[in-house]
Amino acid sequence: YVANDGELDSALATVTITVRAVNSDPQLAQVDDVSLDEGQALVLDLVATDDDGDTIRYSLDLAPDGAAIDDQGRLTWTATDGDDAYAFTVRVSDDFGGSSTRSFTANVRNVAPTLGLAGPAVAHQGQAYTVLLAHQDPGDDTVREWVIDWGDGSESIVAGDATQASHVYDTRLGTTRIQALARDEDGNWSGPMLDIEVVALPLQVASFASSQSGFSVRFNQVFDPGPINLYGAGRLPGDILVQGPGGALVEGSLVFDDDGQGLRFLKTGAGLAAGDYTVTLRSGASAFTSSRGDLDGNADGSTGDDYVHAFSIGAAAPTTLSLPDFMRGPGQAVHVPSATAGGLPLTLSSPGDVQDLQFEIHYDPALLDISAVLAGNDLPASATLTVDLAGTPGVVRVTIHNDSPLAAGNLQLLNLTAMVPFDAPAQARQVLDIRNVVINGDAAPGADDDGLQVVGYFGDVNGNNVYDIEDVQLIQRMAIRYSTGFAAWDDISPLIMADIDGNGYVTTRDASWLYQAVAGYANPLIPAMPSAEAIAQAAAQRDAQAASTPAPAGEEPADDTDTATTGSQAPDTDGPSTPQVRFNSGLLDFGIGAPVNQADNWQVSWVGGSSKPAGNDWKVILP
């Protein structure tokens, strides 16, 4: 350019002007507020522009934890908790310092947790019932505790992280609804309901205990002892199968607990030998069953399976006290064996180191009357014997001292003078329990080999209280293995009632011995049954004693009818009766109803006098 002052132009001058471009800030499109559920993912594709075409970058000025935005403007976030509002501010910028922001709010709704409640369809009364607990929350909420309504008026509160809860239904039976409630930061949440059926627990074994004498079993409820048998017709095994070392069968007898919830198996003869044993209790309507169904042997809540238990017996104690197993009927003195007439023997087996001995014998006086304890054949005359029979009824306490040790081996230490009361119930049985054994001042657990008493007449295998030809036939059948025992005594070892000669086996010889008694011959191996007059006299004494005892106030006088005569056939003293003949140990009536000899040989063998003469204490009893 030139300048002019009105007269002259200046020299030419040059000026350079640089025009620079103006930067435009990038712009972010409008972002509206959003709403979503707890646990839901938020994905927004944001849109931004720049008039200058500059590269745009995205960032978050404000956002909750976990939110992110990438270079393409995609914003992602997972809602973690509700109900709540979360603020977002998104910034877009370019390389020349231009930027702009948009803000919006994410409104998050709370979502209830998903609760799980599961359990078996059936609960058993009296047994723990367990439910499984589970929960899932889409957000960050934490279950703090569970409240379980068991449907029977009771609740349980367990920790929020618990996975199960248990309850025992003591009295309730029938359909029951269980409901679980969970508590978290947002409140209480009701879970699903579980409908179950509470049923009575089936018959199950509650405990099992073994000893040298056998074993005892306790059940969770009363069971029916009637169908249970160990022996009977044929060769089938009984309802209790006991196998010892080498699989050998173990023979024994049963005694049922007074409360109806247990039993004891006593091995016949000597105690269990050392070794491994397996016991099987059979389930079924004709075996172990109760009012709630058959035995649930494996305790899974379902009936019908056997109970199987294995146990081991260690070596026998070096010193043991033993009482024998025996059967005697009401009114009979107890002599074992019968021919000895020596009473009930107690045997000591020892290595020869016993100087001081103390023990007790516990028994039921209603089944056995022990009147004296006498020195046995092998107790030295130098020994001091102290016996307490007058203390606790049903307990005999014995103390023995000798200045030198008693001889080693098996010693017949004592003889108990005993008889079976006339009113002892037929087929009752008890364990003669040796307890509290102290040897040379030290307690001796396991030194007892208990005895078994069965109320019945030795040899009367059909249980009708007389010796008859059927008894002989039944023993013969067992001797040739047509049966394993006797139906009338199907839970008692047949050796106790039918091993007449005591050789440890039931043989045809035993049947022959009994046949002699049936035929009227005296036999020292078979105890004589009490006479009818003895039974009647005992009944009269009981009646007189009852009549002389004043009845408690408010009670009616006792009926004088004699209902306790169970030991043998006795005359009916309450009304007319036919004359009867007492012929040895049986009764013969002129009506030939149940004679000792069979009816078809009555006239020949007795009236005709063709039978062999015998010393008969017969009497005619007139009403």
mmCIF file of C-alpha atoms in Angstrom, residues 212-396:
data_model
loop_
_atom_site.group_PDB
_atom_site.id
_atom_site.type_symbol
_atom_site.label_atom_id
_atom_site.label_comp_id
_atom_site.label_asym_id
_atom_site.label_seq_id
_atom_site.Cartn_x
_atom_site.Cartn_y
_atom_site.Cartn_z
ATOM 1 C CA GLN A 212 -20.360 -111.852 76.675
ATOM 2 C CA SER A 213 -23.863 -113.152 77.453
ATOM 3 C CA GLY A 214 -25.419 -111.901 74.206
ATOM 4 C CA PHE A 215 -26.827 -108.549 73.197
ATOM 5 C CA SER A 216 -29.657 -106.144 73.893
ATOM 6 C CA VAL A 217 -31.631 -104.051 71.413
ATOM 7 C CA ARG A 218 -33.729 -100.992 72.161
ATOM 8 C CA PHE A 219 -36.305 -99.592 69.739
ATOM 9 C CA ASN A 220 -37.784 -96.139 69.307
ATOM 10 C CA GLN A 221 -41.290 -97.345 70.138
ATOM 11 C CA VAL A 222 -43.310 -100.258 71.431
ATOM 12 C CA PHE A 223 -43.256 -103.251 69.089
ATOM 13 C CA ASP A 224 -45.315 -106.416 68.883
ATOM 14 C CA PRO A 225 -43.377 -109.362 70.367
ATOM 15 C CA GLY A 226 -46.067 -111.867 69.395
ATOM 16 C CA PRO A 227 -44.938 -112.700 65.840
ATOM 17 C CA ILE A 228 -41.225 -112.819 66.672
ATOM 18 C CA ASN A 229 -39.754 -116.291 66.693
ATOM 19 C CA LEU A 230 -36.349 -117.897 66.723
ATOM 20 C CA TYR A 231 -37.459 -121.489 66.229
ATOM 21 C CA GLY A 232 -40.360 -123.468 64.820
ATOM 22 C CA ALA A 233 -41.524 -126.008 62.288
ATOM 23 C CA GLY A 234 -39.369 -126.605 59.221
ATOM 24 C CA ARG A 235 -35.842 -125.419 58.639
ATOM 25 C CA LEU A 236 -36.388 -121.746 57.930
ATOM 26 C CA PRO A 237 -34.325 -119.295 59.990
ATOM 27 C CA GLY A 238 -36.040 -117.291 62.689
ATOM 28 C CA ASP A 239 -36.698 -113.577 62.872
ATOM 29 C CA ILE A 240 -33.371 -112.967 64.614
ATOM 30 C CA LEU A 241 -30.368 -114.500 62.906
ATOM 31 C CA VAL A 242 -27.086 -114.466 64.820
ATOM 32 C CA GLN A 243 -23.957 -115.614 63.020
ATOM 33 C CA GLY A 244 -20.625 -115.940 64.736
ATOM 34 C CA PRO A 245 -17.072 -116.660 63.642
ATOM 35 C CA GLY A 246 -17.023 -118.664 60.435
ATOM 36 C CA GLY A 247 -20.710 -117.979 59.829
ATOM 37 C CA ALA A 248 -21.820 -120.442 62.515
ATOM 38 C CA LEU A 249 -25.359 -119.913 63.804
ATOM 39 C CA VAL A 250 -25.632 -118.916 67.451
ATOM 40 C CA GLU A 251 -28.472 -120.384 69.494
ATOM 41 C CA GLY A 252 -30.150 -118.339 72.194
ATOM 42 C CA SER A 253 -33.365 -117.150 73.780
ATOM 43 C CA LEU A 254 -35.238 -113.868 74.058
ATOM 44 C CA VAL A 255 -36.305 -111.824 77.058
ATOM 45 C CA PHE A 256 -38.472 -108.799 76.280
ATOM 46 C CA ASP A 257 -38.176 -105.545 78.216
ATOM 47 C CA ASP A 258 -41.061 -104.614 80.492
ATOM 48 C CA ASP A 259 -41.782 -101.377 78.615
ATOM 49 C CA GLY A 260 -42.247 -103.213 75.310
ATOM 50 C CA GLN A 261 -39.455 -101.273 73.584
ATOM 51 C CA GLY A 262 -36.554 -103.655 73.824
ATOM 52 C CA LEU A 263 -35.315 -107.204 74.043
ATOM 53 C CA ARG A 264 -32.323 -109.163 75.169
ATOM 54 C CA PHE A 265 -30.820 -112.149 73.362
ATOM 55 C CA LEU A 266 -29.033 -114.555 75.675
ATOM 56 C CA LYS A 267 -26.776 -117.160 74.172
ATOM 57 C CA THR A 268 -27.645 -120.641 75.326
ATOM 58 C CA GLY A 269 -24.976 -122.185 77.549
ATOM 59 C CA ALA A 270 -21.553 -120.561 77.739
ATOM 60 C CA GLY A 271 -21.109 -116.958 76.672
ATOM 61 C CA LEU A 272 -20.149 -115.713 73.233
ATOM 62 C CA ALA A 273 -16.707 -116.752 72.081
ATOM 63 C CA ALA A 274 -14.250 -114.122 70.923
ATOM 64 C CA GLY A 275 -14.717 -113.108 67.297
ATOM 65 C CA ASP A 276 -16.886 -111.211 64.853
ATOM 66 C CA TYR A 277 -20.662 -111.502 64.817
ATOM 67 C CA THR A 278 -23.526 -110.334 62.632
ATOM 68 C CA VAL A 279 -27.105 -109.901 63.829
ATOM 69 C CA THR A 280 -30.060 -109.625 61.460
ATOM 70 C CA LEU A 281 -33.520 -108.585 62.672
ATOM 71 C CA ARG A 282 -36.121 -109.433 60.076
ATOM 72 C CA SER A 283 -38.734 -106.847 59.105
ATOM 73 C CA GLY A 284 -42.283 -107.896 58.353
ATOM 74 C CA ALA A 285 -45.788 -108.392 59.649
ATOM 75 C CA SER A 286 -44.796 -111.838 60.916
ATOM 76 C CA ALA A 287 -41.508 -110.590 62.370
ATOM 77 C CA PHE A 288 -40.564 -107.149 63.716
ATOM 78 C CA THR A 289 -43.524 -104.806 63.402
ATOM 79 C CA SER A 290 -45.450 -102.217 65.394
ATOM 80 C CA SER A 291 -48.618 -100.173 65.202
ATOM 81 C CA ARG A 292 -46.728 -97.802 62.874
ATOM 82 C CA GLY A 293 -45.684 -100.470 60.425
ATOM 83 C CA ASP A 294 -42.895 -102.937 59.898
ATOM 84 C CA LEU A 295 -39.299 -102.442 60.962
ATOM 85 C CA ASP A 296 -37.314 -99.744 59.166
ATOM 86 C CA GLY A 297 -33.991 -101.495 59.497
ATOM 87 C CA ASN A 298 -31.773 -98.947 57.757
ATOM 88 C CA ALA A 299 -33.537 -95.951 59.369
ATOM 89 C CA ASP A 300 -34.300 -94.219 56.083
ATOM 90 C CA GLY A 301 -37.924 -93.568 56.997
ATOM 91 C CA SER A 302 -39.305 -96.358 54.824
ATOM 92 C CA THR A 303 -40.507 -99.602 56.345
ATOM 93 C CA GLY A 304 -39.757 -103.114 55.213
ATOM 94 C CA ASP A 305 -35.987 -103.510 55.399
ATOM 95 C CA ASP A 306 -34.074 -105.721 57.829
ATOM 96 C CA TYR A 307 -31.749 -104.401 60.500
ATOM 97 C CA VAL A 308 -28.208 -105.735 60.144
ATOM 98 C CA HIS A 309 -25.519 -105.019 62.710
ATOM 99 C CA ALA A 310 -21.966 -106.296 63.052
ATOM 100 C CA PHE A 311 -20.094 -106.401 66.340
ATOM 101 C CA SER A 312 -17.062 -108.046 67.868
ATOM 102 C CA ILE A 313 -16.544 -109.876 71.137
ATOM 103 C CA GLY A 314 -13.136 -109.820 72.760
ATOM 104 C CA ALA A 315 -11.547 -112.506 74.833
ATOM 105 C CA ALA A 316 -13.571 -113.561 77.847
ATOM 106 C CA ALA A 317 -12.613 -112.201 81.236
ATOM 107 C CA PRO A 318 -10.177 -114.540 83.008
ATOM 108 C CA THR A 319 -12.592 -114.844 85.913
ATOM 109 C CA THR A 320 -16.336 -115.303 85.418
ATOM 110 C CA LEU A 321 -19.378 -116.094 87.511
ATOM 111 C CA SER A 322 -22.070 -118.127 85.768
ATOM 112 C CA LEU A 323 -25.666 -119.143 86.364
ATOM 113 C CA PRO A 324 -27.340 -121.788 84.179
ATOM 114 C CA ASP A 325 -30.355 -121.459 81.903
ATOM 115 C CA PHE A 326 -33.322 -123.476 83.118
ATOM 116 C CA MET A 327 -37.067 -124.048 82.826
ATOM 117 C CA ARG A 328 -39.220 -124.838 85.841
ATOM 118 C CA GLY A 329 -42.939 -124.417 86.320
ATOM 119 C CA PRO A 330 -45.081 -122.863 89.049
ATOM 120 C CA GLY A 331 -44.765 -124.772 92.301
ATOM 121 C CA GLN A 332 -41.527 -126.528 91.355
ATOM 122 C CA ALA A 333 -38.278 -126.389 93.267
ATOM 123 C CA VAL A 334 -35.298 -125.427 91.143
ATOM 124 C CA HIS A 335 -32.628 -128.119 90.881
ATOM 125 C CA VAL A 336 -30.272 -127.906 87.906
ATOM 126 C CA PRO A 337 -29.874 -130.560 86.746
ATOM 127 C CA SER A 338 -33.001 -132.082 88.219
ATOM 128 C CA ALA A 339 -31.373 -135.355 89.229
ATOM 129 C CA THR A 340 -28.890 -133.652 91.562
ATOM 130 C CA ALA A 341 -31.506 -132.080 93.835
ATOM 131 C CA GLY A 342 -28.753 -129.643 94.732
ATOM 132 C CA GLY A 343 -30.475 -126.365 93.947
ATOM 133 C CA LEU A 344 -29.439 -123.726 91.441
ATOM 134 C CA PRO A 345 -25.640 -123.788 91.066
ATOM 135 C CA LEU A 346 -23.442 -120.727 90.691
ATOM 136 C CA THR A 347 -20.096 -121.480 89.068
ATOM 137 C CA LEU A 348 -16.799 -119.623 89.382
ATOM 138 C CA SER A 349 -14.233 -119.978 86.606
ATOM 139 C CA SER A 350 -10.832 -118.468 87.403
ATOM 140 C CA PRO A 351 -7.079 -118.929 86.954
ATOM 141 C CA GLY A 352 -6.792 -119.551 90.700
ATOM 142 C CA ASP A 353 -6.220 -116.085 92.120
ATOM 143 C CA VAL A 354 -9.534 -115.289 93.849
ATOM 144 C CA GLN A 355 -9.461 -114.736 97.595
ATOM 145 C CA ASP A 356 -12.102 -112.069 98.026
ATOM 146 C CA LEU A 357 -15.273 -111.997 95.980
ATOM 147 C CA GLN A 358 -18.346 -109.789 96.106
ATOM 148 C CA PHE A 359 -21.314 -109.736 93.749
ATOM 149 C CA GLU A 360 -25.070 -109.325 93.500
ATOM 150 C CA ILE A 361 -27.785 -111.343 91.790
ATOM 151 C CA HIS A 362 -30.774 -109.308 90.622
ATOM 152 C CA TYR A 363 -34.027 -111.136 89.896
ATOM 153 C CA ASP A 364 -37.812 -110.786 89.943
ATOM 154 C CA PRO A 365 -39.290 -112.339 93.114
ATOM 155 C CA ALA A 366 -42.611 -112.793 91.313
ATOM 156 C CA LEU A 367 -40.914 -115.410 89.123
ATOM 157 C CA LEU A 368 -38.367 -116.909 91.493
ATOM 158 C CA ASP A 369 -38.277 -117.243 95.275
ATOM 159 C CA ILE A 370 -34.694 -117.559 96.534
ATOM 160 C CA SER A 371 -34.820 -118.614 100.168
ATOM 161 C CA ALA A 372 -31.188 -119.507 100.856
ATOM 162 C CA VAL A 373 -27.684 -119.394 99.427
ATOM 163 C CA LEU A 374 -25.540 -122.344 100.492
ATOM 164 C CA ALA A 375 -21.924 -123.283 99.990
ATOM 165 C CA GLY A 376 -21.392 -125.313 96.847
ATOM 166 C CA ASN A 377 -19.451 -128.533 96.539
ATOM 167 C CA ASP A 378 -16.225 -126.720 95.649
ATOM 168 C CA LEU A 379 -16.250 -123.890 98.187
ATOM 169 C CA PRO A 380 -13.603 -124.692 100.789
ATOM 170 C CA ALA A 381 -14.784 -125.222 104.342
ATOM 171 C CA SER A 382 -12.284 -122.559 105.369
ATOM 172 C CA ALA A 383 -14.031 -119.892 103.299
ATOM 173 C CA THR A 384 -16.279 -117.296 104.894
ATOM 174 C CA LEU A 385 -19.639 -116.903 103.142
ATOM 175 C CA THR A 386 -21.841 -113.896 103.909
ATOM 176 C CA VAL A 387 -25.263 -113.644 102.282
ATOM 177 C CA ASP A 388 -27.787 -110.794 102.438
ATOM 178 C CA LEU A 389 -31.271 -111.900 101.402
ATOM 179 C CA ALA A 390 -33.211 -109.572 103.662
ATOM 180 C CA GLY A 391 -32.233 -106.274 102.102
ATOM 181 C CA THR A 392 -33.634 -105.084 98.799
ATOM 182 C CA PRO A 393 -36.329 -107.418 97.432
ATOM 183 C CA GLY A 394 -35.070 -109.181 94.339
ATOM 184 C CA VAL A 395 -31.389 -108.677 95.191
ATOM 185 C CA VAL A 396 -29.026 -111.243 96.707
#
